[in-house]
């Protein structure tokens, strides 16, 4: 019985291979887009981490001596024994024939392996031994290796990845000897949380202060936002693909109604039938899922080099542009394919379960939505859109944000056929000729059969507009913000307070202005935050990105009468101008303004420099902003004169360039995904049109018989597809903009605490409109050509009685 | 006036071409009515399709009021169907997306010969006045065929072709529909060529022809 049933069920696919291909293609592309995006995300994140750690931890907290001097090695031992996970670090310069070389001594035993530079040799064991035992080994970048080719006094060199130029990594013992500072440590890197029994730092090492991770990883935090949105995009593309799958499964089930009924009449229990169909779908889902994951891998590996190239530029660290195949990724791809199929098939399976045994088969009933179903759909659409509106107004929480997103998109998709129905009716009423009247009426009648494909197109276009608007808004706002925020041409970090003094003296005549930047950790509104001290200078008054401010805000800040807070803190605590904030040592400080601070998860407050000095006298005096006309020359001079590393003197232009690079790459990736989603939607249109083609004949044959050529009819079919695509596009623009608004103003605020102002890019929409027409045109070309070539006696069969 | 001379048509069968029409000759004067009978598969429908410009012949000529239909291209045949010929098939004559009124007016408007009064009169005569706003799927088979007849005659063609127009109806209503058609065709002065299996229906026509072995018999 089961075997015979299975044969009967499966023979359908053999007779209709095209349907099988459609189903597989829909599912595979959906899975491919989803898993491709996931792969890019995962790989990029891994790359950020690797890249950030390769510089021995700008993302890690450090312990430094309060007096800014060296730490005794004994302190390190005490801390380790007490349960603190710290790793010692020493830094200094040694002379070499080609100028000073910066040596960083690290401890390979206590530093996590991910933080260690990766040597490009096949025998890591030998390297480890050479690294640890005298004369030791210097790990350098290939360029540095060349420069040091005749430095015979130094230990042997070995090239490694991710090391900045002019820097050598050595074992800490070797480095101490080289630098002549035996038993001394500069910093202790905190590699993990202390054990539960570990006493607080004040008790074990009262001379040390904890310094939180520097801002070096801001860009990585910023990209988090992109990854979230990329994920949203992947999900949307997946949804678009599911529309095809749903269409194909629905059709295959409808056409097999007769078979189902026969099997049931022959005594197969409904449960067995359902189990057989579920098994069939599961196999299809797994096969399509495998193909999809493979395709996704291809997509990701094509797009990833763009991402990788950016990272390489950003971190000066070499990052693989190649994907590693993770088993978890394969599994999640298969899982999502299976879940997607389940979602797409649920309705059809339910219908089979409730199939009345004796009801007559209703061929083509699926294509004709009854009035009742249409009304139900309208009610559902309106309910969902109202839900979205309510959620949008009341807001609150990331989950609510995504629910809003879902309600909006599903509601819009459900509303689409109804909107199109009314619009076409309106056009039809305005028609004058018999042909145009027929055209509108007939287009309207095609809607139920095409609505799934059109919904897919709507989602694809809305995702395009939404994500495109978000990325473009992000770029415009962010680059504008960088211009404001990084108003100084150079940013300088001294290695010690003594050096800072020297630098100031040296710079007094060489820079237009030296603006001290001081900061300290503090509890603000009950959460860890940072307090910054800023000088009173036109640089801030002219450029600082204030979102809201009182009058004379800078005068009040400079006079120590008021504070500025960042947007994150303002939004979290409702601290807008007029409110007050408790800063340690300064209760009820008036808030005079709020500034945007993209990408920073922490709250931040800014006070005048004098006030800061009074509040945090111990805060290090190491950072400066430099104003100058010749940043390049000054930077080179600083590095040469003081032997500072490139990382200590960053110039604003290259930070901006890096950020712009990130956006360019992101644009490439988004653009590619856009084209892919649109292609999927075009595929949905193509398959629907081909499916409808046979059913179209009774509708077209009379018109042909009454005096229209097949070519003319084909042209009208093409026009119809273009028209429906254009109307769908018109609906998609507002949906996409609302989607963008949700991404920017709800999801982003919930996830990161800051709101991006939305900018509109109508020129992108025009381009997208052209693309969607192109997609619809291409999709309807084949069916139209087929129609134009239909032999007359094929059409005449419509009128003949059944033989 | 319709003149068919030495018309040949064959279809591709399993073992090479199968000749269906093998030299049909036929002449129909303006305003004349003629019944075409023959066994199933004798080629009646095929002949009608060729005369109606719906398919093309292998050889021979079909001349309608001086125009050689066989010499026309696709567009020319489409224009001919639109302007000068009316066809009523056995089923699915109507455009499903248009209501009855629009269906009746469709060909006439397409041909630019729409005459509102005449269309209204036709609807009344055919008993369709209560159904003008309905869609084809909401009508019975007999009603659908009456709409098809109305649509054909509204365009005032010079030749009406009907292929078993009442084949799907019961004897009684079939006879009534056919009578109505005959009367209306006579009013317009068109010629009528109708295919039928029913000898009694054929009896209503001025002339009768029988198709056998791809030729007109006798
Ligand atoms: N498109 C076609 N391809 C192949 N053979 C065809 C085609 N159309 C018709 N035939 C064949 O041509 C012959 C004549 O068909 P036609 O439909 O003209 O017969 P008919 O006289 O109208 O029959 P009926 O009374 O059953 O309607 C039949 O044998 C038929 O099988
Ligand atoms: Mg026939």
mmCIF file of C-alpha atoms in Angstrom, chain A residues 52 183 229 251 303 376 447 472 632 730 791:
data_model
loop_
_atom_site.group_PDB
_atom_site.id
_atom_site.type_symbol
_atom_site.label_atom_id
_atom_site.label_comp_id
_atom_site.label_asym_id
_atom_site.label_seq_id
_atom_site.Cartn_x
_atom_site.Cartn_y
_atom_site.Cartn_z
ATOM 1 C CA UNK A 52 41.713 43.084 16.761
ATOM 2 C CA UNK A 183 62.190 42.316 35.780
ATOM 3 C CA UNK A 229 20.873 44.633 8.978
ATOM 4 C CA UNK A 251 0.226 23.728 -7.302
ATOM 5 C CA UNK A 303 31.369 38.557 -1.920
ATOM 6 C CA UNK A 376 -10.467 37.380 4.798
ATOM 7 C CA UNK A 447 -4.207 38.630 -10.051
ATOM 8 C CA UNK A 472 23.014 55.146 2.230
ATOM 9 C CA UNK A 632 51.311 64.161 6.937
ATOM 10 C CA UNK A 730 4.807 51.895 -6.611
ATOM 11 C CA UNK A 791 -0.020 26.872 -33.293
#
